[in-house]
DNA sequence: TGATAAGCGAGACGGTACGTCCGGTCTTGAG
DNA sequence: CTCAAGACCGGACGTACCGTCTCGCTTATCA
């Protein structure tokens, strides 16, 4: 079960990198809605067909540019559950605050209806890194809390504060949110 | 403090209604990204300039169509804080689950960077209905919890479950989430 | 047979002048096709309804601005027929060479199909000044040449040279054309 | 001296024909001023960009539609100079009387100021067919008359009679005009 | 002299058409 | 057999302008 035997002319891998970089740059400059395939192609020094050969739509291209497949965990595990929750919350805040993610994420969400494959791809991208890790962490500590519920609360709060309220997320907010969650988790 | 003295030809109010209705209908049919001003104008039986005279962009039009200024509270208050938290959570789930909101909200979020006025308009739309009510509710009950923190958690969890995870939000999820939050709130 | 008894507020005659002047100025600056009622109104310091109250279309406005009703003959009569023909030819060349006429005349011609009243108005404007004078001149001299034929030749040659060929109309061209015509007229 | 090596997707030649045909049809129906690129595109079953890819303006499109590059002489040569002059005059009358030409020509003239390239294109279109032929005809017969002068008179007279005066051009007018010209040409 | 009625300047409206950008596809020639 | 590149077709954009409508004010005639 290997990939195809590389039939025909091999793809120019330097183009992939140039296109992804151009996408990230332009996302930061003009945002998701104003990002055009034409502009990406021009910035990357190539043409639109080269883009469409690699990704079926702007949404897929942005997805790969902003959430490249797994490098390392988005945030480290903590020594205990309390530390893990805090690290996940601050990690989510940091992630959603990155200019590129801020520009891209709502745009990607809005295209889920049109591109279901994109939806599952994004979920899979974070499955092991977020839900699976949280699930095993809770099991280790013997805490009877549903991982989905906790992840929804942690990630959702970060998303709301950063993206919707656009409030400055300071230590006070983090402390209070973590306190509430930890008290709610306790048996 | 009265409105302007109505200079020039007055606007055809039947057009406003037709345009908003066409916008809602098309949002449900094609989604936010595929929604075009041209199609809205055609469906409403008018033309693009009539749209741009009323709203400066697609985002503003969708905002008013999906979140018309205040009619009645999005969800009722509960008898006590526990009931209120549950009602807010189920209310947020119901709101985010409405096909029109589901189609529109991420699209609107993605345009905040381009249209800051839209950002503040959306926040103001929900300020009194959500944050202010929650703040006074917490004060009444003498609970020392920050309203922002609680609203972020409740609304964020609903948003994550409905929009990102797209999971079927059943009673179990609601019960567990409410339980966690209430335990976290307790003094 | 008098005009109406001037009911209601009388028209502001200073506006007529300002509008006509603005029309002439703009014709010279942007040409007939690019001339807009909006721009004329703005330049004249008034509004479009004031224009449409006075003239039913751009074509009618331009007609009156460029060919105001009779002031004095467009060219003088000559001492004899030879001189008259030469004066008419040079007069026609001068008229068609005026920047405003150059800009307006073909535009007006192109609107004859749409505005028949304009067609007859333009013909009447020149009837007595051109055809009638030429007709009586020929009769005086006892020359058996049809005035229509001669006017078509003289004015047509001037129009062709100035407007279509856009050639520099020098004395040589005038001499040769007049010579040919006079020889052709001789009995 | 060959054309470019046909880079990119070749143009759909059936569109060229459909657009030119739609232009001619609409010219006859609504005239030059009322002719719109939108209507031409719709009638031709295509879109505006397809038009602008081929012609830079309505004027250029109409020019090619009404005066397609050279098919055959607009009128035949006559056996002698007298016949040639008469044939040119009747030919010019017939040309200017064609509904399409009548609708288009003044409109084109009015755009010369804005589109100088159109001016030269129109002159070149008729150079060999009108001026060159007349010049050589006069040389053959040894007649010392300037071709420009004669063409201005013949074509100008036809234009005046048909387009400006809009008179029914009968045999009498033709006979008298030709008589005058031939007498004027004689040595 | 005061009421009536029409024309006025002003400004915004509903809608047509504009000229352009972009999405997505096709064709050619190179590798 | 695939690639890179360039031009194509057509959907949609956001705007300028057209011709009209509504308003409040001004002006002249008539009661």
mmCIF file of C-alpha atoms in Angstrom, chain C residues 39-180:
data_model
loop_
_atom_site.group_PDB
_atom_site.id
_atom_site.type_symbol
_atom_site.label_atom_id
_atom_site.label_comp_id
_atom_site.label_asym_id
_atom_site.label_seq_id
_atom_site.Cartn_x
_atom_site.Cartn_y
_atom_site.Cartn_z
ATOM 1 C CA UNK C 39 -21.780 66.894 -14.649
ATOM 2 C CA UNK C 40 -23.527 69.776 -16.412
ATOM 3 C CA UNK C 41 -25.774 70.339 -13.411
ATOM 4 C CA UNK C 42 -22.844 70.290 -11.032
ATOM 5 C CA UNK C 43 -20.783 72.639 -13.188
ATOM 6 C CA UNK C 44 -23.730 75.032 -13.516
ATOM 7 C CA UNK C 45 -24.283 74.973 -9.776
ATOM 8 C CA UNK C 46 -27.764 73.516 -9.970
ATOM 9 C CA UNK C 47 -29.500 70.146 -10.148
ATOM 10 C CA UNK C 48 -30.669 67.729 -12.809
ATOM 11 C CA UNK C 49 -34.401 68.475 -12.524
ATOM 12 C CA UNK C 50 -33.626 72.075 -13.441
ATOM 13 C CA UNK C 51 -32.095 70.764 -16.665
ATOM 14 C CA UNK C 52 -34.897 68.400 -17.501
ATOM 15 C CA UNK C 53 -37.445 71.153 -16.859
ATOM 16 C CA UNK C 54 -35.847 73.102 -19.679
ATOM 17 C CA UNK C 55 -34.732 70.459 -22.186
ATOM 18 C CA UNK C 56 -36.108 66.954 -22.648
ATOM 19 C CA UNK C 57 -32.762 65.299 -23.308
ATOM 20 C CA UNK C 58 -29.039 65.803 -23.531
ATOM 21 C CA UNK C 59 -29.362 66.102 -27.288
ATOM 22 C CA UNK C 60 -31.783 69.022 -27.049
ATOM 23 C CA UNK C 61 -29.619 70.774 -24.489
ATOM 24 C CA UNK C 62 -26.509 70.402 -26.608
ATOM 25 C CA UNK C 63 -28.387 71.562 -29.673
ATOM 26 C CA UNK C 64 -29.393 74.811 -28.017
ATOM 27 C CA UNK C 65 -25.989 75.298 -26.429
ATOM 28 C CA UNK C 66 -24.056 74.817 -29.647
ATOM 29 C CA UNK C 67 -26.508 76.301 -32.146
ATOM 30 C CA UNK C 68 -28.317 79.046 -30.221
ATOM 31 C CA UNK C 69 -31.247 80.496 -32.176
ATOM 32 C CA UNK C 70 -30.034 82.969 -34.755
ATOM 33 C CA UNK C 71 -27.844 85.823 -33.801
ATOM 34 C CA UNK C 72 -26.377 86.851 -37.097
ATOM 35 C CA UNK C 73 -25.597 85.087 -40.350
ATOM 36 C CA UNK C 74 -22.960 82.427 -39.973
ATOM 37 C CA UNK C 75 -21.120 84.017 -42.891
ATOM 38 C CA UNK C 76 -21.607 87.181 -44.941
ATOM 39 C CA UNK C 77 -22.825 87.377 -48.520
ATOM 40 C CA UNK C 78 -20.258 88.048 -51.180
ATOM 41 C CA UNK C 79 -20.282 90.701 -53.845
ATOM 42 C CA UNK C 80 -21.026 88.146 -56.549
ATOM 43 C CA UNK C 81 -21.857 84.464 -56.733
ATOM 44 C CA UNK C 82 -18.217 83.439 -56.896
ATOM 45 C CA UNK C 83 -17.474 85.321 -53.724
ATOM 46 C CA UNK C 84 -20.569 83.930 -52.044
ATOM 47 C CA UNK C 85 -19.612 80.357 -52.807
ATOM 48 C CA UNK C 86 -16.126 80.930 -51.485
ATOM 49 C CA UNK C 87 -17.461 82.608 -48.349
ATOM 50 C CA UNK C 88 -19.907 79.801 -47.742
ATOM 51 C CA UNK C 89 -17.184 77.187 -48.122
ATOM 52 C CA UNK C 90 -14.770 78.947 -45.795
ATOM 53 C CA UNK C 91 -17.609 79.683 -43.410
ATOM 54 C CA UNK C 92 -18.652 76.060 -43.313
ATOM 55 C CA UNK C 93 -15.058 74.994 -42.746
ATOM 56 C CA UNK C 94 -14.736 77.483 -39.913
ATOM 57 C CA UNK C 95 -18.013 76.380 -38.363
ATOM 58 C CA UNK C 96 -17.199 72.663 -38.512
ATOM 59 C CA UNK C 97 -13.728 73.389 -37.160
ATOM 60 C CA UNK C 98 -14.951 75.037 -33.981
ATOM 61 C CA UNK C 99 -14.118 72.623 -31.166
ATOM 62 C CA UNK C 100 -17.612 72.750 -29.759
ATOM 63 C CA UNK C 101 -19.288 72.058 -33.085
ATOM 64 C CA UNK C 102 -16.789 69.328 -33.858
ATOM 65 C CA UNK C 103 -17.609 67.667 -30.584
ATOM 66 C CA UNK C 104 -21.361 68.110 -30.825
ATOM 67 C CA UNK C 105 -22.450 67.742 -34.422
ATOM 68 C CA UNK C 106 -21.823 64.029 -35.049
ATOM 69 C CA UNK C 107 -23.337 63.271 -31.677
ATOM 70 C CA UNK C 108 -26.460 65.169 -32.602
ATOM 71 C CA UNK C 109 -26.661 63.449 -35.984
ATOM 72 C CA UNK C 110 -26.485 60.075 -34.255
ATOM 73 C CA UNK C 111 -29.529 60.941 -32.162
ATOM 74 C CA UNK C 112 -31.778 61.926 -35.035
ATOM 75 C CA UNK C 113 -33.250 58.451 -35.149
ATOM 76 C CA UNK C 114 -34.204 58.635 -31.478
ATOM 77 C CA UNK C 115 -35.309 62.289 -31.432
ATOM 78 C CA UNK C 116 -36.989 63.253 -34.734
ATOM 79 C CA UNK C 117 -37.941 66.644 -33.301
ATOM 80 C CA UNK C 118 -34.263 67.374 -32.935
ATOM 81 C CA UNK C 119 -33.718 66.646 -36.590
ATOM 82 C CA UNK C 120 -36.281 69.143 -37.760
ATOM 83 C CA UNK C 121 -35.105 71.699 -35.215
ATOM 84 C CA UNK C 122 -31.570 71.550 -36.554
ATOM 85 C CA UNK C 123 -32.725 71.828 -40.146
ATOM 86 C CA UNK C 124 -34.930 74.806 -39.350
ATOM 87 C CA UNK C 125 -32.087 76.452 -37.502
ATOM 88 C CA UNK C 126 -30.119 76.607 -40.765
ATOM 89 C CA UNK C 127 -32.952 76.820 -43.265
ATOM 90 C CA UNK C 128 -33.094 80.583 -43.698
ATOM 91 C CA UNK C 129 -29.429 81.125 -42.991
ATOM 92 C CA UNK C 130 -28.152 78.659 -45.538
ATOM 93 C CA UNK C 131 -30.623 77.226 -47.997
ATOM 94 C CA UNK C 132 -32.897 80.233 -48.365
ATOM 95 C CA UNK C 133 -30.023 82.633 -48.808
ATOM 96 C CA UNK C 134 -28.319 80.408 -51.330
ATOM 97 C CA UNK C 135 -31.569 79.906 -53.199
ATOM 98 C CA UNK C 136 -32.237 83.655 -53.554
ATOM 99 C CA UNK C 137 -28.587 84.302 -54.451
ATOM 100 C CA UNK C 138 -28.801 81.830 -57.314
ATOM 101 C CA UNK C 139 -32.094 83.312 -58.462
ATOM 102 C CA UNK C 140 -30.674 86.833 -58.424
ATOM 103 C CA UNK C 141 -27.808 85.814 -60.637
ATOM 104 C CA UNK C 142 -30.088 83.835 -62.909
ATOM 105 C CA UNK C 143 -28.061 80.665 -62.465
ATOM 106 C CA UNK C 144 -30.022 77.515 -63.184
ATOM 107 C CA UNK C 145 -28.546 75.394 -60.433
ATOM 108 C CA UNK C 146 -30.531 73.692 -57.687
ATOM 109 C CA UNK C 147 -29.733 75.240 -54.330
ATOM 110 C CA UNK C 148 -29.995 71.900 -52.524
ATOM 111 C CA UNK C 149 -27.434 70.402 -54.854
ATOM 112 C CA UNK C 150 -24.999 73.263 -54.398
ATOM 113 C CA UNK C 151 -25.406 73.404 -50.615
ATOM 114 C CA UNK C 152 -24.944 69.655 -50.350
ATOM 115 C CA UNK C 153 -21.709 69.967 -52.312
ATOM 116 C CA UNK C 154 -20.302 72.955 -50.463
ATOM 117 C CA UNK C 155 -21.275 71.948 -46.935
ATOM 118 C CA UNK C 156 -20.594 68.279 -47.613
ATOM 119 C CA UNK C 157 -17.098 68.956 -48.881
ATOM 120 C CA UNK C 158 -16.341 71.050 -45.811
ATOM 121 C CA UNK C 159 -17.744 68.394 -43.508
ATOM 122 C CA UNK C 160 -15.769 65.616 -45.166
ATOM 123 C CA UNK C 161 -12.507 67.508 -45.100
ATOM 124 C CA UNK C 162 -12.840 68.734 -41.535
ATOM 125 C CA UNK C 163 -14.694 66.000 -39.707
ATOM 126 C CA UNK C 164 -14.023 62.778 -41.561
ATOM 127 C CA UNK C 165 -10.589 63.308 -43.106
ATOM 128 C CA UNK C 166 -9.555 65.697 -40.366
ATOM 129 C CA UNK C 167 -7.118 67.125 -42.883
ATOM 130 C CA UNK C 168 -5.597 70.571 -42.514
ATOM 131 C CA UNK C 169 -7.829 72.623 -44.770
ATOM 132 C CA UNK C 170 -5.463 75.013 -46.492
ATOM 133 C CA UNK C 171 -5.940 77.667 -49.157
ATOM 134 C CA UNK C 172 -5.026 75.237 -51.913
ATOM 135 C CA UNK C 173 -7.883 72.915 -51.027
ATOM 136 C CA UNK C 174 -10.306 75.855 -50.855
ATOM 137 C CA UNK C 175 -9.108 77.293 -54.193
ATOM 138 C CA UNK C 176 -9.400 73.997 -56.016
ATOM 139 C CA UNK C 177 -12.817 73.214 -54.552
ATOM 140 C CA UNK C 178 -14.200 76.640 -55.357
ATOM 141 C CA UNK C 179 -12.743 76.506 -58.884
ATOM 142 C CA UNK C 180 -14.397 73.170 -59.555
#
